[in-house]
Amino acid sequence: MASAPTATVQVGAQDGFTRLAFQFIGPTGVTQSQQGERIELRFSRGADMDIAELRSSPPRYLREIRKLSTAGAPVRLALTLEPGVTVRHFEDGNRVIVDLLAPSQSAANGHPGGPAAASVNGTASVQLVEDAEATRVTVHWPAPTRAAAFRRGEAVWLLFDAKGRIDLRGVARAGRRHQDITVVQGEEVLGLRIPASPDVEVAAANNGSDWTFTLSAHADAGHPAQVRREVNAQGKGRLIVNFGRDGVVRWINDPEIGDRIAVAMVGGPSEGVDVRRSTLEAEILPAAHGAVVETRADGVVASFENGQLIVTRGEGLVAAAPDPAQQSANAQMLAAALAAPDAASAAGANLTTRQVRDRIDVLMRRAAAEGVMEGAETQARMELARFLLQNDYAPEALGALRIVAVNQGELVELNPEFRLMRGEANVMLGRVPEAMTDLNAPALADDPSAALWRGYAASLKQDWAEARRELERGAGALEQHPPSWRARFELALANAALQLNDLAAADQAASAAMGQSPDQSLRLHARLVQARIIEARGNHEDALRMLDELSKVRDEEVAVRSTLEAVRIRLSTDVMRPLDAVEPLEALRFRWRGDPTELEIVSTLGEVYSELGRWRDALGTMRVAADRFDQDPAARRLREDMATLFERLFLDGEADQLEPIQALGLFYEFSELTPVGPNGDRMVRLLAGRLVNVDLLEQAAQLLRHQVDARLQGIGRAQVAADLAAIYLMDNKPDQALVTIDTTRQPNMPATLLAERRIIEARALLGLGRLDSATELVERDRGEDAQRVRAEAAWRAHDWDRAAAELNTLIGMHDHSKPFDAGDRQVVLRTAIALTLAGNDAAVRALYRAHAGDMANSDEADDFEVVASGINADGAAIRDVARAVARTDLLDRFMQRIRNEMTAEAREAQQAPAQQPGAPPPPAAPPPVAAAPPPAMQQRQSPQTAPAA
């Protein structure tokens, strides 16, 4: 049966739109792109999603839906819509909601795909209602219109894409909290400016032609739009706000500040900007709905393209370090800070090492003066920790934070900033588990800066899906960090997207890291990611050229990683032979030590050794590295590679190219890699079969003895114990065989397994001279093997009459449609000897007449002639024949059958052609199909389906 899908989709129909609800296992993001009537949804998580019902019966507004992604990759869906239908989406925990809007609804709300809504021209009425904690302002227009709501300075702005007037009769100067409400007007924009105290926030809600704004200290900000900055390698780029719907940008003057601002207005539902993003020339401010752009240079352009607000200037906004004038201003700020220390004055300044040390000295003096007595202020100690973190002094910052917590136990739980800074410091030090304890605190769940650090920590653990999700969630807080850390976050995002096979997102993030990084090393790492992206796109030649250039740089880590990637590409494209890759990889192994890069080198070297058939070198090299980094995620993957190679050797037959004693030594040296469960048990039995095949019986018995004593239970243990007892019999150790059978009895064993174990036990009793016990054990068994036990017991007891009778019965069980084989002829010869020794000449002559033809022209023909010729039983000739026959065993056929069953796969592997070094491994040998296995073998293969005894 097929496994249940890991993501589901539900459909709901509402007036004016159709809703598709995609339910995933964990939080999932989505981006959309549109070309005409075709929408592509790109989810951030991979999942098994069943869309067969949607494809067979598309809901209203949807013509067709198709899945574009491959198994394991992030889900991508292509939707073909009815004409004029557009899409809006939002995320709700583990669900992604996608609404298909009717053409009229699309036009009213300003979504892409429908006709753009024109400015409303008319008169708006305003209603203001105040309750105990909030003020609600409702603006009614003659038709639906776009809007924006934000706070700037000491006032809240409510703006509309409209012309005409706003009727404030009965509203102006009427409110107890918000008086002097004024109407503001710009280029095709009209709205209200409402003075408000600093603690008042605004929230927006749309209902057709009505906009309702709530002003309170706890206003719900609504759904935030994704804000990001694209930066090219020259440090220039643009700011982008993804509203997922069409909008319009209008310009208006601020009557209080006197500058001119750009306001991005969109239709409902509410969607704004929750973080401040800035460059040297422009800044996007937080807004409850829409967006507002402050310009700091001429030529800044803000416009909508495909549902996105794009802010840029000429060749792009400058995102690099400040110019000399700005650095001079920073120096003046530092001088002022040293004269009269102030937390904000030094933040973000580009300081020299001497200036940083001087500033730390000042802050440490202030922290010492603050003291650690119970109830003491913590402002100076927190400022010291904050400044240390800003300058990457992570260990010192942790020490400062410990001092902050002295006699301030509640601060750890109640102050989100304290936990965020402690989490940041631990991430900088690579202490991910300690960092996640703080970064996963409920108080930081919705903090975008904490999301950045959680994503970076996940990248250190190589949890790429989690890293990408958190880094994208925290994109709005990038501007709160210095350029070096912005570049590190972008670089981590690039690596995560590359590992998840989203090459476009990886390229974009790598370019952003390249443009923002003030450090040459980070730019080289970004260049390395770009080379890997080019290789992933199939352009091996350009990728190798870039990697060869990077392998010569002075940054040792980049040079080593570039060399490793180049070797991998050359191996995968057959430009380099595995034998030629050993020397450079061994050199890299000792050139770079101590982090996941070493593990990648060792993993590649192990693969090369395995291709060359140097199994011990491969496993030994990988084990040393895995043991050194036992807690690293890459080490866990390396152990998985070792386990896979071990299974290839002893399950898929690649070790069959080794001598049995070499294979045994390799198995014992790396026995900890034996898998738990049926595969491990089968691996041991196959190796034991190979040893039996070359008569290394003692070593084979040791392997199976461990299985019986330590690993197996129930019927499986009884089956392997039967094989072990058979090996003891082959090695002339009947006492140990008997003990093995006695100590592994199980209730309700299958009948065929019981019969096999009974014959083995009887053969052990015969070997110990307990002839009567062996006969008793099989007296009710009418099978051929049991008959052989009875005949052998009578023969060894020198009871010639009974032996002759039992042997005659055994001859009668032969299928006379088939010729006699060597074992059958031995039985006939034994019968003649027993009859001769019993003095029954008439029976001897009758036996001769019956089987002379069967014995003719065989190895036993002369002996049969001697016995059947009437020679006296006391004669020397008959005694010589009897001694020769006594050296054989009537149960040889049974023992040989068990031996063949144990060694069948080993013999086939040995008959396969030898593998040349460096050649691909041969496929695993199939089980023999020439004839059906005997009942005992069938039972050994499928004990679950056998009938109960």
PDB file of C-alpha atoms in Angstrom, residues 777-916:
ATOM      1  CA  LEU A 777      14.415 -39.949  18.465  1.00  0.00           C
ATOM      2  CA  VAL A 778      13.306 -40.835  14.931  1.00  0.00           C
ATOM      3  CA  GLU A 779      11.211 -43.960  15.508  1.00  0.00           C
ATOM      4  CA  ARG A 780       7.954 -42.190  14.508  1.00  0.00           C
ATOM      5  CA  ASP A 781       9.502 -40.345  11.583  1.00  0.00           C
ATOM      6  CA  ARG A 782       8.877 -42.130   8.276  1.00  0.00           C
ATOM      7  CA  GLY A 783      11.025 -39.778   6.203  1.00  0.00           C
ATOM      8  CA  GLU A 784      14.082 -40.814   4.204  1.00  0.00           C
ATOM      9  CA  ASP A 785      16.535 -38.995   6.509  1.00  0.00           C
ATOM     10  CA  ALA A 786      15.052 -40.708   9.575  1.00  0.00           C
ATOM     11  CA  GLN A 787      15.316 -44.073   7.820  1.00  0.00           C
ATOM     12  CA  ARG A 788      18.987 -43.387   7.185  1.00  0.00           C
ATOM     13  CA  VAL A 789      19.462 -42.690  10.923  1.00  0.00           C
ATOM     14  CA  ARG A 790      17.889 -46.051  11.822  1.00  0.00           C
ATOM     15  CA  ALA A 791      19.976 -47.897   9.259  1.00  0.00           C
ATOM     16  CA  GLU A 792      23.180 -46.188  10.411  1.00  0.00           C
ATOM     17  CA  ALA A 793      22.422 -47.004  14.050  1.00  0.00           C
ATOM     18  CA  ALA A 794      21.866 -50.711  13.249  1.00  0.00           C
ATOM     19  CA  TRP A 795      25.047 -50.816  11.157  1.00  0.00           C
ATOM     20  CA  ARG A 796      27.147 -49.255  13.939  1.00  0.00           C
ATOM     21  CA  ALA A 797      25.600 -51.706  16.443  1.00  0.00           C
ATOM     22  CA  HIS A 798      26.665 -54.657  14.188  1.00  0.00           C
ATOM     23  CA  ASP A 799      23.055 -55.873  14.263  1.00  0.00           C
ATOM     24  CA  TRP A 800      23.333 -57.202  10.703  1.00  0.00           C
ATOM     25  CA  ASP A 801      19.831 -58.582  10.392  1.00  0.00           C
ATOM     26  CA  ARG A 802      18.247 -55.314  11.497  1.00  0.00           C
ATOM     27  CA  ALA A 803      20.732 -53.316   9.440  1.00  0.00           C
ATOM     28  CA  ALA A 804      19.848 -55.346   6.325  1.00  0.00           C
ATOM     29  CA  ALA A 805      16.132 -54.792   6.946  1.00  0.00           C
ATOM     30  CA  GLU A 806      16.518 -51.043   7.495  1.00  0.00           C
ATOM     31  CA  LEU A 807      18.749 -50.708   4.431  1.00  0.00           C
ATOM     32  CA  ASN A 808      16.289 -52.675   2.298  1.00  0.00           C
ATOM     33  CA  THR A 809      13.552 -50.281   3.420  1.00  0.00           C
ATOM     34  CA  LEU A 810      15.790 -47.384   2.449  1.00  0.00           C
ATOM     35  CA  ILE A 811      16.330 -48.902  -1.029  1.00  0.00           C
ATOM     36  CA  GLY A 812      12.590 -49.221  -1.417  1.00  0.00           C
ATOM     37  CA  MET A 813      12.162 -45.467  -0.794  1.00  0.00           C
ATOM     38  CA  HIS A 814      14.236 -44.687  -3.899  1.00  0.00           C
ATOM     39  CA  ASP A 815      12.409 -43.232  -6.894  1.00  0.00           C
ATOM     40  CA  HIS A 816      13.018 -46.041  -9.429  1.00  0.00           C
ATOM     41  CA  SER A 817      12.217 -43.751 -12.330  1.00  0.00           C
ATOM     42  CA  LYS A 818      15.612 -42.150 -11.700  1.00  0.00           C
ATOM     43  CA  PRO A 819      19.046 -43.823 -11.964  1.00  0.00           C
ATOM     44  CA  PHE A 820      21.018 -44.635  -8.839  1.00  0.00           C
ATOM     45  CA  ASP A 821      23.580 -42.074  -7.785  1.00  0.00           C
ATOM     46  CA  ALA A 822      26.714 -42.744  -5.714  1.00  0.00           C
ATOM     47  CA  GLY A 823      24.811 -42.515  -2.431  1.00  0.00           C
ATOM     48  CA  ASP A 824      22.160 -44.964  -3.593  1.00  0.00           C
ATOM     49  CA  ARG A 825      24.803 -47.435  -4.767  1.00  0.00           C
ATOM     50  CA  GLN A 826      26.523 -47.201  -1.368  1.00  0.00           C
ATOM     51  CA  VAL A 827      23.209 -48.175   0.268  1.00  0.00           C
ATOM     52  CA  VAL A 828      22.905 -51.226  -2.026  1.00  0.00           C
ATOM     53  CA  LEU A 829      26.501 -52.239  -1.263  1.00  0.00           C
ATOM     54  CA  ARG A 830      25.903 -51.840   2.476  1.00  0.00           C
ATOM     55  CA  THR A 831      22.788 -54.008   2.198  1.00  0.00           C
ATOM     56  CA  ALA A 832      24.778 -56.783   0.463  1.00  0.00           C
ATOM     57  CA  ILE A 833      27.478 -56.645   3.157  1.00  0.00           C
ATOM     58  CA  ALA A 834      24.892 -56.727   5.982  1.00  0.00           C
ATOM     59  CA  LEU A 835      23.141 -59.730   4.412  1.00  0.00           C
ATOM     60  CA  THR A 836      26.482 -61.488   3.909  1.00  0.00           C
ATOM     61  CA  LEU A 837      27.544 -60.859   7.498  1.00  0.00           C
ATOM     62  CA  ALA A 838      24.124 -62.091   8.633  1.00  0.00           C
ATOM     63  CA  GLY A 839      24.679 -65.317   6.630  1.00  0.00           C
ATOM     64  CA  ASN A 840      21.615 -64.824   4.447  1.00  0.00           C
ATOM     65  CA  ASP A 841      23.012 -66.045   1.105  1.00  0.00           C
ATOM     66  CA  ALA A 842      19.620 -66.336  -0.566  1.00  0.00           C
ATOM     67  CA  ALA A 843      18.873 -62.696   0.140  1.00  0.00           C
ATOM     68  CA  VAL A 844      22.287 -61.735  -1.202  1.00  0.00           C
ATOM     69  CA  ARG A 845      21.589 -63.532  -4.493  1.00  0.00           C
ATOM     70  CA  ALA A 846      18.153 -61.913  -4.719  1.00  0.00           C
ATOM     71  CA  LEU A 847      19.715 -58.496  -4.132  1.00  0.00           C
ATOM     72  CA  TYR A 848      22.249 -59.199  -6.869  1.00  0.00           C
ATOM     73  CA  ARG A 849      19.563 -60.136  -9.370  1.00  0.00           C
ATOM     74  CA  ALA A 850      17.567 -56.997  -8.506  1.00  0.00           C
ATOM     75  CA  HIS A 851      20.398 -54.435  -8.707  1.00  0.00           C
ATOM     76  CA  ALA A 852      23.196 -55.875 -10.809  1.00  0.00           C
ATOM     77  CA  GLY A 853      22.221 -53.569 -13.639  1.00  0.00           C
ATOM     78  CA  ASP A 854      22.159 -50.509 -11.361  1.00  0.00           C
ATOM     79  CA  MET A 855      25.640 -51.293 -10.055  1.00  0.00           C
ATOM     80  CA  ALA A 856      27.220 -52.178 -13.404  1.00  0.00           C
ATOM     81  CA  ASN A 857      29.961 -49.893 -14.771  1.00  0.00           C
ATOM     82  CA  SER A 858      30.124 -47.883 -11.552  1.00  0.00           C
ATOM     83  CA  ASP A 859      32.878 -47.291  -9.004  1.00  0.00           C
ATOM     84  CA  GLU A 860      31.131 -49.763  -6.704  1.00  0.00           C
ATOM     85  CA  ALA A 861      30.673 -52.525  -9.355  1.00  0.00           C
ATOM     86  CA  ASP A 862      33.798 -54.555  -8.387  1.00  0.00           C
ATOM     87  CA  ASP A 863      33.028 -54.402  -4.678  1.00  0.00           C
ATOM     88  CA  PHE A 864      29.442 -55.454  -5.343  1.00  0.00           C
ATOM     89  CA  GLU A 865      30.655 -58.416  -7.419  1.00  0.00           C
ATOM     90  CA  VAL A 866      32.957 -59.496  -4.591  1.00  0.00           C
ATOM     91  CA  VAL A 867      30.192 -59.306  -1.955  1.00  0.00           C
ATOM     92  CA  ALA A 868      27.499 -60.939  -4.117  1.00  0.00           C
ATOM     93  CA  SER A 869      29.726 -63.755  -5.422  1.00  0.00           C
ATOM     94  CA  GLY A 870      29.136 -65.963  -2.386  1.00  0.00           C
ATOM     95  CA  ILE A 871      32.464 -65.291  -0.630  1.00  0.00           C
ATOM     96  CA  ASN A 872      32.537 -66.377   2.992  1.00  0.00           C
ATOM     97  CA  ALA A 873      31.780 -63.619   5.427  1.00  0.00           C
ATOM     98  CA  ASP A 874      34.954 -64.361   7.313  1.00  0.00           C
ATOM     99  CA  GLY A 875      37.119 -63.961   4.250  1.00  0.00           C
ATOM    100  CA  ALA A 876      39.661 -61.173   3.880  1.00  0.00           C
ATOM    101  CA  ALA A 877      38.017 -59.750   0.760  1.00  0.00           C
ATOM    102  CA  ILE A 878      34.651 -59.186   2.376  1.00  0.00           C
ATOM    103  CA  ARG A 879      36.318 -57.631   5.443  1.00  0.00           C
ATOM    104  CA  ASP A 880      38.231 -55.156   3.254  1.00  0.00           C
ATOM    105  CA  VAL A 881      35.029 -54.078   1.469  1.00  0.00           C
ATOM    106  CA  ALA A 882      33.170 -53.766   4.785  1.00  0.00           C
ATOM    107  CA  ARG A 883      35.906 -51.543   6.255  1.00  0.00           C
ATOM    108  CA  ALA A 884      35.821 -49.280   3.181  1.00  0.00           C
ATOM    109  CA  VAL A 885      32.036 -48.955   3.330  1.00  0.00           C
ATOM    110  CA  ALA A 886      32.098 -48.278   7.084  1.00  0.00           C
ATOM    111  CA  ARG A 887      34.199 -45.155   6.486  1.00  0.00           C
ATOM    112  CA  THR A 888      31.194 -43.590   4.721  1.00  0.00           C
ATOM    113  CA  ASP A 889      28.129 -42.152   6.470  1.00  0.00           C
ATOM    114  CA  LEU A 890      24.555 -42.757   5.427  1.00  0.00           C
ATOM    115  CA  LEU A 891      23.764 -39.155   6.513  1.00  0.00           C
ATOM    116  CA  ASP A 892      26.388 -37.625   4.230  1.00  0.00           C
ATOM    117  CA  ARG A 893      23.659 -36.699   1.754  1.00  0.00           C
ATOM    118  CA  PHE A 894      21.710 -34.811   4.456  1.00  0.00           C
ATOM    119  CA  MET A 895      24.808 -32.989   5.725  1.00  0.00           C
ATOM    120  CA  GLN A 896      25.898 -32.114   2.197  1.00  0.00           C
ATOM    121  CA  ARG A 897      22.475 -30.630   1.476  1.00  0.00           C
ATOM    122  CA  ILE A 898      22.718 -28.354   4.511  1.00  0.00           C
ATOM    123  CA  ARG A 899      26.233 -27.357   3.501  1.00  0.00           C
ATOM    124  CA  ASN A 900      25.041 -26.520  -0.012  1.00  0.00           C
ATOM    125  CA  GLU A 901      22.225 -24.390   1.348  1.00  0.00           C
ATOM    126  CA  MET A 902      24.626 -22.431   3.555  1.00  0.00           C
ATOM    127  CA  THR A 903      27.186 -21.859   0.797  1.00  0.00           C
ATOM    128  CA  ALA A 904      25.028 -21.465  -2.317  1.00  0.00           C
ATOM    129  CA  GLU A 905      25.413 -17.648  -2.559  1.00  0.00           C
ATOM    130  CA  ALA A 906      29.085 -17.818  -1.630  1.00  0.00           C
ATOM    131  CA  ARG A 907      29.800 -20.327  -4.400  1.00  0.00           C
ATOM    132  CA  GLU A 908      28.029 -18.160  -6.965  1.00  0.00           C
ATOM    133  CA  ALA A 909      30.055 -15.122  -5.879  1.00  0.00           C
ATOM    134  CA  GLN A 910      33.295 -17.075  -6.233  1.00  0.00           C
ATOM    135  CA  GLN A 911      32.319 -18.182  -9.745  1.00  0.00           C
ATOM    136  CA  ALA A 912      31.796 -14.513 -10.797  1.00  0.00           C
ATOM    137  CA  PRO A 913      34.702 -12.920 -12.748  1.00  0.00           C
ATOM    138  CA  ALA A 914      37.243 -11.101 -10.636  1.00  0.00           C
ATOM    139  CA  GLN A 915      36.742  -7.341 -10.387  1.00  0.00           C
ATOM    140  CA  GLN A 916      39.504  -5.127 -11.654  1.00  0.00           C
TER     141      GLN A 916
END
